[in-house]
Coordinates of C-alpha atoms and ligand atoms in Angstrom, one line a residue:
X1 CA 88.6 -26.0 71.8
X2 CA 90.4 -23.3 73.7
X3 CA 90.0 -22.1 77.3
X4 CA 88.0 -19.1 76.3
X5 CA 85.1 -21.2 74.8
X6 CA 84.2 -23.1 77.9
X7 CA 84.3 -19.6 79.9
X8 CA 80.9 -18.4 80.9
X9 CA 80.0 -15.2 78.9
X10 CA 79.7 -13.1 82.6
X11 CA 83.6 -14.4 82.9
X12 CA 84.3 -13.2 79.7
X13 CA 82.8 -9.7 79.5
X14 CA 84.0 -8.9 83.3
X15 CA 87.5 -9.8 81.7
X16 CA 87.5 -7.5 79.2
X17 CA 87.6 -3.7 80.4
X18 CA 84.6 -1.4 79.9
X19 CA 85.1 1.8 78.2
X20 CA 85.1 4.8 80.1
X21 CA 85.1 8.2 78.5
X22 CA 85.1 11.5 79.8
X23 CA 87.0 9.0 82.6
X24 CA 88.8 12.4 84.0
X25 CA 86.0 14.6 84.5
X26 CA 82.8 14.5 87.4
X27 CA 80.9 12.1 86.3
X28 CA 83.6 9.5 84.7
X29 CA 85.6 9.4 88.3
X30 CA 82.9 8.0 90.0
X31 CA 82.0 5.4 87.1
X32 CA 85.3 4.4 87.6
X33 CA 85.8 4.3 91.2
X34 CA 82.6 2.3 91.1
X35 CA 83.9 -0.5 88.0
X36 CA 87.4 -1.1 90.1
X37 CA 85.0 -1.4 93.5
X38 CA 83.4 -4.4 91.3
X39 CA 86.7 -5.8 90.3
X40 CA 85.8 -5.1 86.6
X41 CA 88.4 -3.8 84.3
X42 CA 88.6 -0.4 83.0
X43 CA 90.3 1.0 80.1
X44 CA 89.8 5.0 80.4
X45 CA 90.1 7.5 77.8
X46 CA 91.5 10.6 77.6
X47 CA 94.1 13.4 76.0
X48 CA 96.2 13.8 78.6
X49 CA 96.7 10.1 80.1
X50 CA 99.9 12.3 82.1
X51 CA 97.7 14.6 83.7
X52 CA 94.7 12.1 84.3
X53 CA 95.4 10.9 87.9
X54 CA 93.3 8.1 88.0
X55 CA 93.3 5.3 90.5
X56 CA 95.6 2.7 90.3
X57 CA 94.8 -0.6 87.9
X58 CA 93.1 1.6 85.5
X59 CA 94.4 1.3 81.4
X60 CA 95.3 4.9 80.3
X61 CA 94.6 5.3 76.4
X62 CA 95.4 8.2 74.9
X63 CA 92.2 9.5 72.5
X64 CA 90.0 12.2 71.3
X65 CA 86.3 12.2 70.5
X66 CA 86.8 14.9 67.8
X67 CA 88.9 12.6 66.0
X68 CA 87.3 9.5 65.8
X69 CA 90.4 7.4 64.4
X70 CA 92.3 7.9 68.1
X71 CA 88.7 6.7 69.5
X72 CA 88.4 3.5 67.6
X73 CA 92.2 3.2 68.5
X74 CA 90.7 2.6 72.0
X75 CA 88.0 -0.1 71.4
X76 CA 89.7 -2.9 70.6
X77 CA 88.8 -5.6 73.2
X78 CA 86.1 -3.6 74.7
X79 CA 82.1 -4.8 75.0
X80 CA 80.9 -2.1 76.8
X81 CA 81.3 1.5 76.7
X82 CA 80.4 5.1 78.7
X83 CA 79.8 7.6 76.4
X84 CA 80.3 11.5 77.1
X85 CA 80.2 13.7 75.1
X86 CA 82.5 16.8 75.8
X87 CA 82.3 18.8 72.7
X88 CA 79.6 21.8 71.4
X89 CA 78.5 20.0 68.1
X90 CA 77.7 16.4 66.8
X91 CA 80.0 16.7 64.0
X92 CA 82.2 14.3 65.2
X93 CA 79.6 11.9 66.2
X94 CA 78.5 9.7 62.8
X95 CA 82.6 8.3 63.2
X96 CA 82.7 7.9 66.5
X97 CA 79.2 6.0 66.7
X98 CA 80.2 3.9 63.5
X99 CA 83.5 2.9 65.5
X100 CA 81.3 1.8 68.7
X101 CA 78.8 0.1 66.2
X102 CA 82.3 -1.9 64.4
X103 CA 83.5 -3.1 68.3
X104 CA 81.3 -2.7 71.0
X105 CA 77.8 -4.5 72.2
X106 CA 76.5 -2.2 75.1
X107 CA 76.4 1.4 75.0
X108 CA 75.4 3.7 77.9
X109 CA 75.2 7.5 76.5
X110 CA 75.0 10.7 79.1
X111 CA 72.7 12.7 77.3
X112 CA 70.7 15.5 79.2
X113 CA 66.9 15.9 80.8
X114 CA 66.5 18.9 78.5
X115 CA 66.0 16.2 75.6
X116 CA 62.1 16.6 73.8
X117 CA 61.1 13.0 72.0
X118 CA 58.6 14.7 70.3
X119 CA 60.6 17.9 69.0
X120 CA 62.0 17.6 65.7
X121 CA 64.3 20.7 66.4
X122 CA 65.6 21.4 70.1
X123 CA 65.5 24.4 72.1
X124 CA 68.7 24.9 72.2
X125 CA 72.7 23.9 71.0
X126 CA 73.7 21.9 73.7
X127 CA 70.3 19.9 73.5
X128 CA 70.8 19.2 69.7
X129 CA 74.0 17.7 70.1
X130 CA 72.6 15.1 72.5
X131 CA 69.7 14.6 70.7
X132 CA 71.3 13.8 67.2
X133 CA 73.8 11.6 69.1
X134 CA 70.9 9.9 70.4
X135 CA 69.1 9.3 67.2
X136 CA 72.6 8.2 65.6
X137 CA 73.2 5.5 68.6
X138 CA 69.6 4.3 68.4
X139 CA 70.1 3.8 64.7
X140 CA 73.3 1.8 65.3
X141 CA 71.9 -1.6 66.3
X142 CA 73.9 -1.4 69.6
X143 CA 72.1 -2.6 72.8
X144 CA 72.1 1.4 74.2
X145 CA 70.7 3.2 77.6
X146 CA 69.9 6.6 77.7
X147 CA 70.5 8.7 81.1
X148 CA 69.1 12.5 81.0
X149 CA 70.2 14.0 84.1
X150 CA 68.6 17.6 85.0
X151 CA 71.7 20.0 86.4
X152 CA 74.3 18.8 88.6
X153 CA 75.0 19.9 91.5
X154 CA 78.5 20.8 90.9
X155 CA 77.2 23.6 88.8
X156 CA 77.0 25.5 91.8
X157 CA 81.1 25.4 92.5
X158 CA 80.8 28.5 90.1
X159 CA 80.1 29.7 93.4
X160 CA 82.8 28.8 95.3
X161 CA 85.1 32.0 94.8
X162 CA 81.9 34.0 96.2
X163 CA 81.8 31.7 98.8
X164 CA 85.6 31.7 100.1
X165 CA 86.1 35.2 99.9
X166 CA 82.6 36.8 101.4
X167 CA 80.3 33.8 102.1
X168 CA 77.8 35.3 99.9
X169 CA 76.5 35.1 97.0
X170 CA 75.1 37.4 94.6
X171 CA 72.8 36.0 92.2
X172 CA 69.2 36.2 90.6
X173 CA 66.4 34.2 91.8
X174 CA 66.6 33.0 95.1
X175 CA 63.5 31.6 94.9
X176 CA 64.6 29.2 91.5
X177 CA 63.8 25.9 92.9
X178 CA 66.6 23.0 91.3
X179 CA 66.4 19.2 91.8
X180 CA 70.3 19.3 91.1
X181 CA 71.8 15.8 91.0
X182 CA 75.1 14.5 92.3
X183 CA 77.3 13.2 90.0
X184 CA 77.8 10.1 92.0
X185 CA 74.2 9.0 91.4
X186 CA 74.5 10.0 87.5
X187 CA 77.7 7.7 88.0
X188 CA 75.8 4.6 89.9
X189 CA 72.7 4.2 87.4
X190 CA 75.7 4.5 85.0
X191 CA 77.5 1.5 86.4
X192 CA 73.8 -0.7 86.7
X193 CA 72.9 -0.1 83.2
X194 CA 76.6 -1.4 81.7
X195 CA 77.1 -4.5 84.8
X196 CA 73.7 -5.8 84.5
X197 CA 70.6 -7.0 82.4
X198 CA 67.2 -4.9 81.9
X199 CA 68.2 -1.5 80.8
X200 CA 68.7 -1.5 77.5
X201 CA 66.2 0.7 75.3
X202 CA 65.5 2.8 78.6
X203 CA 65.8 6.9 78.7
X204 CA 66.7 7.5 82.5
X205 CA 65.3 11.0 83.3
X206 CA 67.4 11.7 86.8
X207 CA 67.3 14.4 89.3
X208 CA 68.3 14.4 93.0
X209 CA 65.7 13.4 95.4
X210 CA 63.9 17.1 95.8
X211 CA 63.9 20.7 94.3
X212 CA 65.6 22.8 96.3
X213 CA 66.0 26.7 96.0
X214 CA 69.1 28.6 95.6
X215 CA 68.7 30.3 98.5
X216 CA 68.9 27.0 100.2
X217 CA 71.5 25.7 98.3
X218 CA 73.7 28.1 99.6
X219 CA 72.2 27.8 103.0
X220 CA 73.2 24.1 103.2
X221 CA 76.7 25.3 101.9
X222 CA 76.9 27.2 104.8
X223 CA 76.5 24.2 106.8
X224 CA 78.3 22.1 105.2
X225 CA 81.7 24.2 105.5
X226 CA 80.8 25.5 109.0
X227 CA 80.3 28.8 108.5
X228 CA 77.2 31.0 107.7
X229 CA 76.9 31.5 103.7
X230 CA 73.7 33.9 102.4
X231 CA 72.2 34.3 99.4
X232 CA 72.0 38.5 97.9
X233 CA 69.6 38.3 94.9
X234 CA 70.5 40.4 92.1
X235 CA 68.7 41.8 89.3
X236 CA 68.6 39.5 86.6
X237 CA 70.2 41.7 84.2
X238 CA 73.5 42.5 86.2
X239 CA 74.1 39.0 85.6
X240 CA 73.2 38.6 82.1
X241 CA 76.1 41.7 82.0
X242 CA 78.6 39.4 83.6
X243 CA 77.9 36.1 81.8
X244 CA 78.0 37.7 78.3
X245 CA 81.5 38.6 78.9
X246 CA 81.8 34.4 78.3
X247 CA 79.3 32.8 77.2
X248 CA 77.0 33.3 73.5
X249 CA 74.0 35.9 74.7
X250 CA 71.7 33.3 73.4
X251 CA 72.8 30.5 75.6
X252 CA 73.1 33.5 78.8
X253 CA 69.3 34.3 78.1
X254 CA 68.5 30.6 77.9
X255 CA 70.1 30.2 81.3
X256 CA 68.3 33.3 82.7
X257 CA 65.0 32.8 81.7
X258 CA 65.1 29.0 83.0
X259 CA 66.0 30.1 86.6
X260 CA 62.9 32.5 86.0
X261 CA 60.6 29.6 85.3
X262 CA 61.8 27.7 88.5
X263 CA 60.7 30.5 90.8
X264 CA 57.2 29.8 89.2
X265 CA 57.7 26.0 89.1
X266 CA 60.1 24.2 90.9
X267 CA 61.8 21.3 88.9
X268 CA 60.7 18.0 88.3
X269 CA 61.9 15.1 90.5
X270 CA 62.4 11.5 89.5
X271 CA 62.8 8.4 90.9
X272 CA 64.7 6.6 88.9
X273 CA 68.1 6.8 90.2
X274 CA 66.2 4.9 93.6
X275 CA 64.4 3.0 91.5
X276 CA 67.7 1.4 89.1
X277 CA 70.5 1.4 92.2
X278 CA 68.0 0.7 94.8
X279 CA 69.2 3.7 97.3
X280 CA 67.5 6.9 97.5
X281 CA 69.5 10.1 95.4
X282 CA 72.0 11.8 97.7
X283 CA 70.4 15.3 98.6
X284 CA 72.1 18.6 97.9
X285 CA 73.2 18.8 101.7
X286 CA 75.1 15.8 101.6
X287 CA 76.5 16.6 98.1
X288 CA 77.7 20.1 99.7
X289 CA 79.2 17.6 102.9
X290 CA 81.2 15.7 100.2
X291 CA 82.2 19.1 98.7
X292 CA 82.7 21.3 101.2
X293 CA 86.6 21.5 100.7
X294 CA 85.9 23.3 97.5
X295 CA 84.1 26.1 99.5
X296 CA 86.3 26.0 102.1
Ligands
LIG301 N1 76.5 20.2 84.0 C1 75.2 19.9 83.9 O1 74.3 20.5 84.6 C2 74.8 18.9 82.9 C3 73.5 18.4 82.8 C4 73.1 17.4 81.9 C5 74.1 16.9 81.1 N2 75.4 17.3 81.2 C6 76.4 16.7 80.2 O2 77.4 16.1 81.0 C7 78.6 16.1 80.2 C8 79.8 16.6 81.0 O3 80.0 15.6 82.1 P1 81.1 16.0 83.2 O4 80.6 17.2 83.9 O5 81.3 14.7 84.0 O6 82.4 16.3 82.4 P2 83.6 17.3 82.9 O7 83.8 17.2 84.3 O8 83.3 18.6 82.2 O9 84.8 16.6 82.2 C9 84.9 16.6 80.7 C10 85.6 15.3 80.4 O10 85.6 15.1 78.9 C11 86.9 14.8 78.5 N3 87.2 15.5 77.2 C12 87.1 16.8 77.0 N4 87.3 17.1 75.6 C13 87.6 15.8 75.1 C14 87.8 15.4 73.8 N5 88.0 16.2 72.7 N6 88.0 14.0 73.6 C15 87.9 13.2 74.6 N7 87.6 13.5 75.8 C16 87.5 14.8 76.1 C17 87.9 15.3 79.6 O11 89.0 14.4 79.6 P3 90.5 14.8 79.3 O12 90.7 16.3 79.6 O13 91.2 13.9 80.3 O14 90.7 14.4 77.9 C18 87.0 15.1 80.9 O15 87.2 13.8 81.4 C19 78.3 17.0 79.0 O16 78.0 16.2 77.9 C20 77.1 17.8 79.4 O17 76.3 18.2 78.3 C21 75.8 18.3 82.0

């Protein structure tokens, strides 16, 4: 019998690296920074492994999620996996699921809060997607956790050239009321549900600790970077001028008329990510503290 089959299966699986995707981006860094804190292996995927400076230790593999042959390149070894997904449609999704499904036992997929069990068709594009890659993984016999993070609270370096050059920032509703998440707390349930036992099956709705307004949000900016930073509400439709110059109107007025439903009703909090990692969600002023460089 060879070494391998007396190992205990913990020794086993924390031998062979965990999957990271999306390993270059906000979320993924953290994930990562968290698995090599743990001493557990990670193999990190990504187009560009020349431009990824990641941390030292970490296996660089070359892949693309919209073409799922250079994904299932990347599984061979691997048990466990952290699913993003970067792209606009789930077109890409049956091969890439069916290549998990062929290698890997654990699945944990970021999906989004926006995310209706009950809804046969979503509100919107972006929903959709994660929604029909949800339905797909659920359908793959894989062991799979769900997490449905509301925004994050780097959505708000958008606001960052505002910031630098005036300290203010002109915007519509002041009054929206967020429970924005950091991505480090998106990244620690992460890192629970793929290390240990008792998450599998579970959709983790997560949002910072408390909704704050945008107003506030800037506030704590302010504070965070040393120097006073105000919020100049705008009308509504100055922006919608501005973001169409981007973005698909429909996904603009999607946007716009979500703000206007937090000035009525702030956003939901959760407790889950407390409840999973045991420590209480960092709170938009100490997510502005770890960012205030950007701002600066
Ligand atoms: N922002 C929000 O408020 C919010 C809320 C809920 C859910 N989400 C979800 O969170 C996800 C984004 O997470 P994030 O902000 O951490 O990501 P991010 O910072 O935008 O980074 C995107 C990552 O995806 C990788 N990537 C892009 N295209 C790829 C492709 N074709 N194949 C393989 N990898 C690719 C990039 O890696 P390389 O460039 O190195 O290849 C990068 O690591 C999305 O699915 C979004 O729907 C966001």
């Amino acid at each position: 019998m060879s070494a391998t089959h007396h190992e205990p299966a913990s020794t086993r699986s924390k031998r062979s690296p965990i999957l990271v995707t999306g390993a270059t981006g906000k979320v993924g860094r953290h994930v990562i920074s968290e698995l090599l804190r743990m001493g557990i292996a990670v193999r990190a995927l990504t187009r560009n492994p020349g431009a990824a400076n990641l941390p030292e230790g970490v296996e660089l593999v070359r892949g693309d999620l919209s073409d799922p042959a250079t994904f299932e390149a990347s599984l061979q070894g691997v048990e466990r996996v952290f699913l993003l997904w970067p792209l606009l449609t789930a077109e890409a999704a049956p091969g890439v699921v069916g290549a998990l499904a062929k290698h890997a036992r654990r699945i944990v997929y970021l999906s989004s809060f926006g995310v209706r069990d009950e809804l046969e068709v979503q509100a919107d594009p972006i929903t959709s997607f994660h929604a029909a890659i949800e339905r797909q993984i659920e359908r793959s016999g894989l062991e799979w956790t769900f997490l449905r993070p509301g925004g994050f609270a780097s959505n708000t370096l958008w606001w960052a050239p505002q910031i630098r050059a005036e300290g203010v920032v002109r915007w519509p509703f002041a009054a929206a009321a967020r429970s924005l998440i950091h991505e480090r707390d998106i990244a620690a349930v992460a890192v629970r549900a793929l290390t240990s036992d008792g998450h599998q099956g579970a959709k983790y709705v997560l949002t910072g600790p408390q909704a704050v307004t945008q107003a506030e949000q800037v506030r704590l900016i302010g504070e965070a970077i040393g120097r006073p930073a105000r919020f100049e509400e705008i009308p509504p439709e100055i922006m919608r001028q501005q973001l169409v110059a981007f973005m698909p109107p429909s996904v603009v007025d999607g946007i716009l008329d979500y703000h206007a439903r937090c000035v009525k009703e702030p956003e939901q909090v959760s407790r889950t990510v407390e409840e999973v990692t045991g420590a209480p969600a960092h709170t938009f002023g100490e997510w502005a503290i770890d960012h205030a460089a950007d701002f600066r």
